[in-house]
Coordinates of C-alpha atoms and ligand atoms in Angstrom, one line a residue:
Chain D
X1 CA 10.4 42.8 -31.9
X2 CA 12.9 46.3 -30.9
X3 CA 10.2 47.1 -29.0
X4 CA 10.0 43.6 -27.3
X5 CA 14.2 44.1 -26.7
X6 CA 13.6 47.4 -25.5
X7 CA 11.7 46.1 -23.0
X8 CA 13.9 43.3 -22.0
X9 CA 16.2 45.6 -21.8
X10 CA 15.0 48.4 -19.6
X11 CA 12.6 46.3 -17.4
X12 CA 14.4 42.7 -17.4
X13 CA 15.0 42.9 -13.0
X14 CA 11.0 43.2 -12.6
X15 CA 10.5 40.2 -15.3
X16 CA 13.4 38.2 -13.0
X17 CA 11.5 39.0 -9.9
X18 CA 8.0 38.2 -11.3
X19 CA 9.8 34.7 -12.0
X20 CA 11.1 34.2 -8.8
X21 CA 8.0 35.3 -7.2
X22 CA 6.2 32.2 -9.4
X23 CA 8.6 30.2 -8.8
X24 CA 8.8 30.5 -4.7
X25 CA 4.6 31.0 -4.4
X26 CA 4.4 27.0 -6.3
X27 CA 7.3 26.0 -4.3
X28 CA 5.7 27.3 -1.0
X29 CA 2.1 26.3 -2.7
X30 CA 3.4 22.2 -3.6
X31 CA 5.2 21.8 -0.4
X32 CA 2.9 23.2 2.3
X33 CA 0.0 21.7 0.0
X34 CA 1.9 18.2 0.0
X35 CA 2.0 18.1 3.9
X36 CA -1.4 19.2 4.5
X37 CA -2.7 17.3 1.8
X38 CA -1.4 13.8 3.4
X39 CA -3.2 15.0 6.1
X40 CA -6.2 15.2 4.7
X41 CA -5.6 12.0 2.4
X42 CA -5.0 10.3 5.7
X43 CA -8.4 12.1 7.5
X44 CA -9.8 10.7 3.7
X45 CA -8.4 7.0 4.7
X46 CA -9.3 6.7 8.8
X47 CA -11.9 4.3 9.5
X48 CA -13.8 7.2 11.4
X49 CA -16.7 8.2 9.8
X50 CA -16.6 11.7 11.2
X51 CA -13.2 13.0 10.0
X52 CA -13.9 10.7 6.5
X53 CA -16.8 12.8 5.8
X54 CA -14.5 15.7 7.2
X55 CA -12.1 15.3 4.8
X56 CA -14.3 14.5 1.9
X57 CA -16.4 17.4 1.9
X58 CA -13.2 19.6 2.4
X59 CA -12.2 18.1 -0.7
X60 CA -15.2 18.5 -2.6
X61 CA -15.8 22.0 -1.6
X62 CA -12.6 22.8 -2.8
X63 CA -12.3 21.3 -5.7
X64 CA -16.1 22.4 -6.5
X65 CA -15.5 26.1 -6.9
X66 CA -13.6 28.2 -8.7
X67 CA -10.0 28.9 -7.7
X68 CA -10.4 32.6 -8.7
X69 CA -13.1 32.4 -5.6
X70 CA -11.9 30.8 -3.4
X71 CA -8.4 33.8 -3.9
X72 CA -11.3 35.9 -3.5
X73 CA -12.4 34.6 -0.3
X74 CA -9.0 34.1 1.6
X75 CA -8.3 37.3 0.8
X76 CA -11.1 38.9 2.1
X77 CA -11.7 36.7 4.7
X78 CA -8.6 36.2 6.4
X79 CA -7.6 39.5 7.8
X80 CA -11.1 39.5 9.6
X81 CA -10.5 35.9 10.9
X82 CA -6.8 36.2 12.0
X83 CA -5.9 38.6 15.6
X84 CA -2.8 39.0 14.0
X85 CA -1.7 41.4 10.5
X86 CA -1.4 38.9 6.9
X87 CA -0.3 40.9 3.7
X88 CA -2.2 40.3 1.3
X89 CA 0.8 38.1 -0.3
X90 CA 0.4 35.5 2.1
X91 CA -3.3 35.5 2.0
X92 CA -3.1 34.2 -1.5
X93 CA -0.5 31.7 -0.7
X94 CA -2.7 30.3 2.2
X95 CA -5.4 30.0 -0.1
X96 CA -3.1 28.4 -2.7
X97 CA -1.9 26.3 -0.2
X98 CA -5.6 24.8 0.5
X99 CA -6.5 24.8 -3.0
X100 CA -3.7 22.6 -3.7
X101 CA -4.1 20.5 -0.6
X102 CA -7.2 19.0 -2.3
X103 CA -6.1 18.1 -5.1
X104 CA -3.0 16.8 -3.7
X105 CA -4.7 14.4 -0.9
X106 CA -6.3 13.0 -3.8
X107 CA -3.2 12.2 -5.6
X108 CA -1.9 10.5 -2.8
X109 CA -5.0 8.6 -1.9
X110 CA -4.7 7.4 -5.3
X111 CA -1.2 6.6 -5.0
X112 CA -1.5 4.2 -1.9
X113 CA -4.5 2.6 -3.4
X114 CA -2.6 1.3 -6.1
X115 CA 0.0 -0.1 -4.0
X116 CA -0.7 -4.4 -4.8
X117 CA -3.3 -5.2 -2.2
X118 CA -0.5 -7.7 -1.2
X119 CA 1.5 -6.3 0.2
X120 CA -0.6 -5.1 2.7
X121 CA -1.5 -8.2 3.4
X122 CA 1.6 -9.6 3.8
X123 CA 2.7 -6.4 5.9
X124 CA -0.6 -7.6 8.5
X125 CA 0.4 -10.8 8.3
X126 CA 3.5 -10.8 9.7
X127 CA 2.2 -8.7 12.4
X128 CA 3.6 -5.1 11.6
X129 CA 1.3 -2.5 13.2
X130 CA -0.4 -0.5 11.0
X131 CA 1.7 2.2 11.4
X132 CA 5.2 0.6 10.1
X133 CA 3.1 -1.0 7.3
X134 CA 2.8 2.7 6.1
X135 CA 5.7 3.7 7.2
X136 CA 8.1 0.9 5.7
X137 CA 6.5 -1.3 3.2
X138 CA 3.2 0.9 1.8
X139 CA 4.8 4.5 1.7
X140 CA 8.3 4.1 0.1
X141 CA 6.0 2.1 -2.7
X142 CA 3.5 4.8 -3.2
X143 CA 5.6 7.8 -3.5
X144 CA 6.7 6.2 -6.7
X145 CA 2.9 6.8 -7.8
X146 CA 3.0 10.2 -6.2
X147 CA 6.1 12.2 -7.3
X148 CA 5.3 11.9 -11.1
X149 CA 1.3 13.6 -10.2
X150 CA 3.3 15.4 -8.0
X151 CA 5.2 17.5 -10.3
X152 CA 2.6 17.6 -12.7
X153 CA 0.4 19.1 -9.8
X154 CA 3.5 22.2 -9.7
X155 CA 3.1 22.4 -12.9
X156 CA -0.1 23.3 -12.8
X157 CA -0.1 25.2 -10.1
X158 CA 3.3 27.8 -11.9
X159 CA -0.2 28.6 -14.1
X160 CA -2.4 28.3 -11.8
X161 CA -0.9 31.4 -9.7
X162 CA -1.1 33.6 -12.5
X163 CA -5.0 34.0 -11.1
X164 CA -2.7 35.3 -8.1
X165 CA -2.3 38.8 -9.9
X166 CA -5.5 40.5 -9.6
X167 CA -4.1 41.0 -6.0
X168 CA -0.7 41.9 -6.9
X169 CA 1.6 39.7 -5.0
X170 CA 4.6 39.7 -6.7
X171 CA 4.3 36.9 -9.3
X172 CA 5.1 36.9 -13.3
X173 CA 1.7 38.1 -14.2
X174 CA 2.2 41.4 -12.0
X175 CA 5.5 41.9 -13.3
X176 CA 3.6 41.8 -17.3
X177 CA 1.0 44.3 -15.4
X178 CA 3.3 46.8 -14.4
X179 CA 5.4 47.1 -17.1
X180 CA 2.2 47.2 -19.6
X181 CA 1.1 50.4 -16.8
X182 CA 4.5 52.1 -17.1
X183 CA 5.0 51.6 -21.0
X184 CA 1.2 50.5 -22.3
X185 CA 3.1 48.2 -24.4
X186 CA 0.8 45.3 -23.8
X187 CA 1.0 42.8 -26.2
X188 CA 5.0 42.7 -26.0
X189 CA 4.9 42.7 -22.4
X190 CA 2.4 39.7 -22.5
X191 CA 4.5 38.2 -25.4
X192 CA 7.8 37.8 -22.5
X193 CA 5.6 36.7 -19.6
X194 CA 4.0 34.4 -22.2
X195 CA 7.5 32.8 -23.5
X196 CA 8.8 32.7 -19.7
X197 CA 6.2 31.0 -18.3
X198 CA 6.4 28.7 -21.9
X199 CA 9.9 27.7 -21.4
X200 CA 9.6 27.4 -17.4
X201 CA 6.9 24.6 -18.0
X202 CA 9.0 23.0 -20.8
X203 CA 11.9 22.4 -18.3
X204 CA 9.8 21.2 -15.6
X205 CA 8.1 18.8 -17.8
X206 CA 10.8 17.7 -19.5
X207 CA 12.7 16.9 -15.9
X208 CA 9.2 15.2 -15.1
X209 CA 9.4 13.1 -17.7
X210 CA 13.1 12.1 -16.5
X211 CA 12.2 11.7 -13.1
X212 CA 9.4 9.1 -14.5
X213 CA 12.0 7.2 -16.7
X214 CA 14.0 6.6 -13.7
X215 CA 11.2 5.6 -11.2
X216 CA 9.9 2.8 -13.8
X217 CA 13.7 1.7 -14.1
X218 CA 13.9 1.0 -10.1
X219 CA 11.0 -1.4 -10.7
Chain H
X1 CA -7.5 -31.2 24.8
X2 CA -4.7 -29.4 26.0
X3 CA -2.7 -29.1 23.2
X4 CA -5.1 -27.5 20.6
X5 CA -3.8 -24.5 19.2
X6 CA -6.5 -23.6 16.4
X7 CA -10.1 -24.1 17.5
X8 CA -13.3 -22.5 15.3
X9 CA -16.8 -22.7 16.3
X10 CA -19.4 -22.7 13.3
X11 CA -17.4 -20.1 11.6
X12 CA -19.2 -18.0 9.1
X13 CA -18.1 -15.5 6.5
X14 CA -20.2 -13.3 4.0
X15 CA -19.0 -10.5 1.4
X16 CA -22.5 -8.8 1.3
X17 CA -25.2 -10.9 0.4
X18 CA -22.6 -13.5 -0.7
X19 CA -22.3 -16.4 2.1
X20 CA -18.7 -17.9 1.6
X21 CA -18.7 -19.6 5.0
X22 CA -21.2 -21.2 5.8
X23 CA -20.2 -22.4 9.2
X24 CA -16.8 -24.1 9.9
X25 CA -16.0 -25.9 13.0
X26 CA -12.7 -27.6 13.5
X27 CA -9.7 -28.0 15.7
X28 CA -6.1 -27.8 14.9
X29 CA -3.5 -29.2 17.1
X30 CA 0.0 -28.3 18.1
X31 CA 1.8 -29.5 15.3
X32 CA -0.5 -30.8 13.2
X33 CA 0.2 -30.8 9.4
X34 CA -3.2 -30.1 7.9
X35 CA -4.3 -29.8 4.0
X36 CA -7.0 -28.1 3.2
X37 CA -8.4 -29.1 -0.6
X38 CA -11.4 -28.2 -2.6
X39 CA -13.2 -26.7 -5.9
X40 CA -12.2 -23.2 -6.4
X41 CA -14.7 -20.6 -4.7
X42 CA -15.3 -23.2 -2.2
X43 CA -14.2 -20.8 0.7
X44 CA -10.6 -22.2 1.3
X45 CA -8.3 -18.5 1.1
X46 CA -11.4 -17.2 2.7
X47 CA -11.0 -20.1 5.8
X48 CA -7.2 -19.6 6.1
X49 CA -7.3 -15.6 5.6
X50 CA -10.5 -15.2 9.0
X51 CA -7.9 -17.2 11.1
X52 CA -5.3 -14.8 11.0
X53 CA -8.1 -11.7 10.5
X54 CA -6.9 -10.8 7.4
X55 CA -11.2 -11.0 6.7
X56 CA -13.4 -10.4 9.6
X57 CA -15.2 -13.4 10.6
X58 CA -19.4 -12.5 9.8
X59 CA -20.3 -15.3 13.0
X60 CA -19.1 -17.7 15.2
X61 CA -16.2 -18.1 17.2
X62 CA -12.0 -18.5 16.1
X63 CA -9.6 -19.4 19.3
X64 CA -6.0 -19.2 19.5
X65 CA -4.6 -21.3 22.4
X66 CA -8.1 -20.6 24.2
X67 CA -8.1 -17.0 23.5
X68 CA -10.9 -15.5 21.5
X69 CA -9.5 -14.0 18.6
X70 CA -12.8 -12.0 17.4
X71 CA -12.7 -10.4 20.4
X72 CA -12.7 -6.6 19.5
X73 CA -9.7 -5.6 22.2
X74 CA -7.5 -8.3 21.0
X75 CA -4.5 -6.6 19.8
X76 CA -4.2 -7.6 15.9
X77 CA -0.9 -7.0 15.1
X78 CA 0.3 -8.9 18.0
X79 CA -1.5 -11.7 17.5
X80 CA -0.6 -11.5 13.9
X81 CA 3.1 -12.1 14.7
X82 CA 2.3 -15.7 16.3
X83 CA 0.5 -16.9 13.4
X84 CA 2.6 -16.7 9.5
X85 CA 1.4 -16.8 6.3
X86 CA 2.4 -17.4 2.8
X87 CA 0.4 -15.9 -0.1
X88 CA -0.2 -17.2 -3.7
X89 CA 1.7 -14.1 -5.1
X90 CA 4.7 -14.4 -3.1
X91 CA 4.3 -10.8 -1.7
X92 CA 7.6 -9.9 -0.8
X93 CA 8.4 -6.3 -0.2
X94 CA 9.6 -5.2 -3.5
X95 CA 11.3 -1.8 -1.9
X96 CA 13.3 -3.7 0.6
X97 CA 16.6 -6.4 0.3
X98 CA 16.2 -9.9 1.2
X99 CA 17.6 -9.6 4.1
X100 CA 15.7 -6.2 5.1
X101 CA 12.3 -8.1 4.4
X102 CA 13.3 -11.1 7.0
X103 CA 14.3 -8.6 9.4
X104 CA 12.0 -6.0 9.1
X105 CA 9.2 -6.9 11.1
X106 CA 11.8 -8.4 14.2
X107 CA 13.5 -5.1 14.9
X108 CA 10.4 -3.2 14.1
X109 CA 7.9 -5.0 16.2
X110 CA 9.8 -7.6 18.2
X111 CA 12.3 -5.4 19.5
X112 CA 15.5 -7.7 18.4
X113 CA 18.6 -5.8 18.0
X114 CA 19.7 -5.4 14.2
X115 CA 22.2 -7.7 14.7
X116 CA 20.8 -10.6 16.1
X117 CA 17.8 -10.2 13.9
X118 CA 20.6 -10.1 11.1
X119 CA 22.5 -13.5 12.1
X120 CA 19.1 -15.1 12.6
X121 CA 17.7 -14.1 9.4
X122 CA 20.8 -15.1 7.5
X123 CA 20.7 -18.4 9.4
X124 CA 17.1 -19.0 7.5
X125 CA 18.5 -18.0 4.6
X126 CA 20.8 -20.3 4.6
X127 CA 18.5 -22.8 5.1
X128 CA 16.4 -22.4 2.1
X129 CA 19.5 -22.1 0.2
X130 CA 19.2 -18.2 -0.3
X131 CA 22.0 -16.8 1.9
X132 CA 24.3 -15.3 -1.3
X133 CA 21.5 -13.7 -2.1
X134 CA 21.0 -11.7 1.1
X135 CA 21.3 -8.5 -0.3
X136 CA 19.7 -7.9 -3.5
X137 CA 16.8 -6.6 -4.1
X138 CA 13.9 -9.2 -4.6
X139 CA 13.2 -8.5 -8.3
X140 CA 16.1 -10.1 -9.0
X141 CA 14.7 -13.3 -8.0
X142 CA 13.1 -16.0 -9.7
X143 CA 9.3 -17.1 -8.2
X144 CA 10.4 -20.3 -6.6
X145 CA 13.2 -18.0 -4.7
X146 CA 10.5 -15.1 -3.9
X147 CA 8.5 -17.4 -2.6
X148 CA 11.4 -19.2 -0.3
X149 CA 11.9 -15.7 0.5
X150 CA 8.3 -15.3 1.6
X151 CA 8.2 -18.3 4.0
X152 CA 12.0 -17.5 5.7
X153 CA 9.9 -13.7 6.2
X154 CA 7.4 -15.5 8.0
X155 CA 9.2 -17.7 10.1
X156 CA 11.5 -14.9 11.5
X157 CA 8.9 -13.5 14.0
X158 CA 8.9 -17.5 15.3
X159 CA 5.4 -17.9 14.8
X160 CA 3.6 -21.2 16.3
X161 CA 1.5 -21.5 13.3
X162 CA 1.6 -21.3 9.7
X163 CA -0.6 -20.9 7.3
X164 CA -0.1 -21.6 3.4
X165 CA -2.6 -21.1 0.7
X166 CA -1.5 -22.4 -2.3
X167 CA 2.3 -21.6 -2.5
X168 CA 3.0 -23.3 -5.7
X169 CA 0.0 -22.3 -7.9
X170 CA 1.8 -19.5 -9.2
X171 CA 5.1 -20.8 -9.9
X172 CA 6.6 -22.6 -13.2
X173 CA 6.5 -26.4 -12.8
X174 CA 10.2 -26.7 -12.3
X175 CA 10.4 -24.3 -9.3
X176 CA 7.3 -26.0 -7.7
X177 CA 9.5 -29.0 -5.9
X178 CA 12.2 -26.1 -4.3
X179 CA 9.5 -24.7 -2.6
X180 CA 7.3 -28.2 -1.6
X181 CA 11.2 -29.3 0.0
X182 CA 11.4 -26.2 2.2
X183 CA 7.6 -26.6 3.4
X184 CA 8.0 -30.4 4.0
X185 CA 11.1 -29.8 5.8
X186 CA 9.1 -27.1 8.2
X187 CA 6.0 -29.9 8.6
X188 CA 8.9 -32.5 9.6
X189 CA 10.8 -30.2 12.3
X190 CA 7.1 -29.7 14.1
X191 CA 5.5 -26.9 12.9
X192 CA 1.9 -26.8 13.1
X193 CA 0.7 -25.9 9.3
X194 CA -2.5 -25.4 7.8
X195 CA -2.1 -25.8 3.3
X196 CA -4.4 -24.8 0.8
X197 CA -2.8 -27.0 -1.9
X198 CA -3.7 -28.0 -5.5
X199 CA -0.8 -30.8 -5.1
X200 CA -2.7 -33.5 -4.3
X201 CA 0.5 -36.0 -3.9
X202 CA 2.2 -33.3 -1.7
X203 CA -0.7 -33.0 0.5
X204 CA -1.5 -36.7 0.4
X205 CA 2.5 -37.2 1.5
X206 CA 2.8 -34.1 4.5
X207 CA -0.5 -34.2 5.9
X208 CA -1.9 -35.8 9.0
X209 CA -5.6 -35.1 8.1
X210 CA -6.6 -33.8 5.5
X211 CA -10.4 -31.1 5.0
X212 CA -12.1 -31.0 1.8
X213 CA -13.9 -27.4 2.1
X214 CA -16.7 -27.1 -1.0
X215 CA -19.5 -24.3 -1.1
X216 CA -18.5 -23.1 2.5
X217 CA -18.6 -26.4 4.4
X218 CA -16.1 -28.9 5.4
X219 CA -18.1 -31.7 3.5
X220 CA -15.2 -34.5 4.5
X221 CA -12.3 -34.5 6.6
X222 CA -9.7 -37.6 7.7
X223 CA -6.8 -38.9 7.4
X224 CA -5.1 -38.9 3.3
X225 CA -5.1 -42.0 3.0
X226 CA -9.1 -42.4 3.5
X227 CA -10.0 -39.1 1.8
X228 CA -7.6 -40.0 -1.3
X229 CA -8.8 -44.0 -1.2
X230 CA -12.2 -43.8 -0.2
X231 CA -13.8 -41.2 0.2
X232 CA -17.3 -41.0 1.3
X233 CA -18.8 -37.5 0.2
X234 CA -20.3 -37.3 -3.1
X235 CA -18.7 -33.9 -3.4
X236 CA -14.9 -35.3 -2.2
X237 CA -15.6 -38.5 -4.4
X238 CA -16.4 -36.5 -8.2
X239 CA -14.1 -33.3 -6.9
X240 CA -10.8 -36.3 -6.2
X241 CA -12.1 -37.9 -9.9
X242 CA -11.2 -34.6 -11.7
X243 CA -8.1 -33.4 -10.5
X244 CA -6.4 -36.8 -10.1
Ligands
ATP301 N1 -13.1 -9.7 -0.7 C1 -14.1 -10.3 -1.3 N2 -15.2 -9.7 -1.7 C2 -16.2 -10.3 -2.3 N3 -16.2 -11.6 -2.6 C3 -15.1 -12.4 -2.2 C4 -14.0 -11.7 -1.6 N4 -13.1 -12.7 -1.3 C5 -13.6 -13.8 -1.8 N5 -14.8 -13.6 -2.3 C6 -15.6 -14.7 -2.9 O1 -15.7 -15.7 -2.0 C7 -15.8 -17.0 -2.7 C8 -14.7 -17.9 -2.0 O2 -13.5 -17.4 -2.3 P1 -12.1 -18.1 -1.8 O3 -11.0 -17.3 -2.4 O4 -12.2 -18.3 -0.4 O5 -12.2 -19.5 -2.6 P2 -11.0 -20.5 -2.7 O6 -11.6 -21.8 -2.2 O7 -9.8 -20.1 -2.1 O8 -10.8 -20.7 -4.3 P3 -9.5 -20.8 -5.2 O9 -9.2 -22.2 -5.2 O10 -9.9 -20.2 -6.5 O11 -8.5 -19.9 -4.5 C9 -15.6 -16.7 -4.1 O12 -16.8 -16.8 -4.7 C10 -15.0 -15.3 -4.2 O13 -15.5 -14.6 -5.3
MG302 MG1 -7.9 -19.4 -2.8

């Protein structure tokens, strides 16, 4: 337990940056993932067969391997691909970005399905194109379904980019890394990252479960 | 005939190997009040939902005013706003006032300014008796309002033709008249209206002809007096003995 204070003591700035490197990486990872994910989830939903097929492969794929590979990959892969430089930070995040852009299309695909067949009806029948019936009437009704999987997706992913330390970039697994390096005190070190990353998902859920409350009420 | 508006030609529908439509031909015209009964799963939603292509007719022609609505460069949504309809299930826009749902698809497809749209839509309103409640939001209404709602929706984009399948089958028996009034008020100021109704005295009362639709077909149609009196079908005859 000294020891444990000790450590909080002397290395507490590189525990507060792994944190804020979590938190900005699922930030970066939800948001970026959320647009390109109703991309796909609209690909997913288009009457052509081609970019249907596009998107659900691209899904499968995804979602079909590991995580820790697919890191792996982006991070090797990349570099090579791109003319210009990418730190190896921003590698990761691309590749967290994808990751998370297949799960998320999913999400939403699920949340406009359950929108009442009904209404989409009515939106056709008084002649809205089928853009405004997304737009006005399907959407706004969906995104109820959506933000509640929505910030359970962030939750996963504030453990999910944990993986993101083998490469070092900066997140609250490094941080536990190298302080365990500088003081080989590992299981205290473990034990703070541990009990951040505890507490950090017990707020978020706990908001999550507010946010829910207060979408049901609007009903 | 210059003045039909509705016109199919051996219409068929089929949900896979399911035939529901076995090949309808009829003609609706200009203000024509027509009632459409029948046993459940005889095709009647089916019917009402391929002239509006809400389902894709399988076969066979539909024509609005002359035009060939299965024709694959018709623009839908267009067309769509000439022709309303009024669901079972209400359907009103839950995320959206009263008012917003009347207006919404005026400004956003007809191009009215938001005021107009506004004054017009409060006009209906008032006319189904709903103007004080302009805007709440629609789950604050009771069915018999929701579906008053539904039909004042409808009638904003000024369609020429409207279709109704059963707009009182999902309603408690003392909000079933509220909504019959406001329908049989539209048949009255010359609105051509196709209903799918379980109310036989309400179709027997509006209707100029009436279609009995059963396993696909139109096994009878006529005027309601014959089809409630005497009708000839075997079908019409033992369908009429159990529901009246
Ligand atoms: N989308 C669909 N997919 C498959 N089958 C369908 C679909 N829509 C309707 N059917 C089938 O078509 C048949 C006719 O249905 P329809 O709703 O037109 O009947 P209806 O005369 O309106 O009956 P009801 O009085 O119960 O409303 C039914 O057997 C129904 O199960
Ligand atoms: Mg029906």
């Amino acid at each position: 337990m000294e020891k444990i204070i000790g450590l909080l003591d002397k290395y507490y700035m590189v525990y507060l940056q792994g944190l804020w490197g979590t938190l900005w990486i699922s930030a970066v990872t939800v948001l970026c993932g959320t647009l390109l994910g109703l991309l796909i989830a609209a690909l997913r939903m288009s009457r052509s067969k081609l970019l249907n097929s596009f998107a659900g492969a691209y899904i499968e794929v995804l979602r079909g391997t590991p995580i820790l590979l697919q890191l792996y990959f982006f991070w090797i892969g990349l570099p090579k691909l791109l003319p210009f430089e990418l730190s190896d930070t921003m590698c990761i995040v691309v590749a967290l970005v994808i990751n998370a852009s297949a799960y998320i299309s999913e999400i939403i695909r699920a949340g406009i399905n359950a929108v009442d067949k009904g209404q989409w009806e009515a939106a056709r029948s008084v002649g809205l194109s089928e853009i405004h019936m997304m737009t006005h009437v399907i959407m706004p009704q969906a995104v109820k379904n959506i933000l509640p999987a929505l910030c359970n997706e962030f939750i996963t992913t504030v453990k999910g980019t944990s993986l993101a330390s083998v490469f070092f970039v900066g997140e609250l697994m490094t941080s536990y890394k190298s302080v365990q390096a500088a003081t080989f005190l590992a299981l205290q070190s473990l034990t703070i990252v541990g009990v951040i990353y505890f507490l950090l998902n017990f707020i978020l859920s706990r908001l999550l479960r507010v946010l829910e409350r207060r979408l049901t009420a609007s009903d | 005939m210059t003045d039909e508006i509705i016109r199919t030609e051996n219409l068929k529908k089929s949900f896979g190997d399911l035939e529901v439509l076995k090949g309808i031909s009829t003609t609706i015209r200009q203000g024509e009040v027509v009632s459409i009964i029948g046993p459940s799963g005889g095709g009647k939603s089916t019917f009402l939902r391929c002239l509006n292509l809400l389902e894709q007719p399988t076969e066979g022609k539909v024509y609005f005013k002359g035009q060939d609505i299965t024709d694959k460069k018709l623009n839908t949504s267009k067309f769509r706003q000439r022709m309303g309809m009024v669901f079972q299930n209400f359907n009103v826009f839950p995320n959206m006032t009263v008012l917003d749902n009347v207006t919404l698809a005026p400004i956003l497809e007809k191009k009215v300014p938001k005021a107009q749209a506004r004054e017009e839509a409060l006009a209906l309103l008032r006319r189904v008796g709903l103007e004080e409640k302009a805007n709440e939001y629609p789950r604050k209404l009771s069915g018999g309002q929701k579906q008053r709602l539904a039909i004042v929706r409808a009638l904003a984009m000024q369609p020429e033709v409207m279709l109704f399948d059963e707009p009182t089958s999902a309603l408690d028996p003392e909000m079933v008249k509220e909504v019959l009034n406001v329908i049989m008020e539209l048949t009255r100021s010359g609105m051509t209206c196709l209903i799918v109704t379980h109310e036989m005295g309400f179709a027997r009362e509006v209707s100029d002809r009436v279609l009995f639709i059963c396993d696909g077909v139109i096994k009878e149609e006529g005027s309601p007096d014959q089809i409630f009196t005497c009708p000839h079908d075997p079908s019409t005859i033992k369908f009429l003995s159990m529901v009246l």
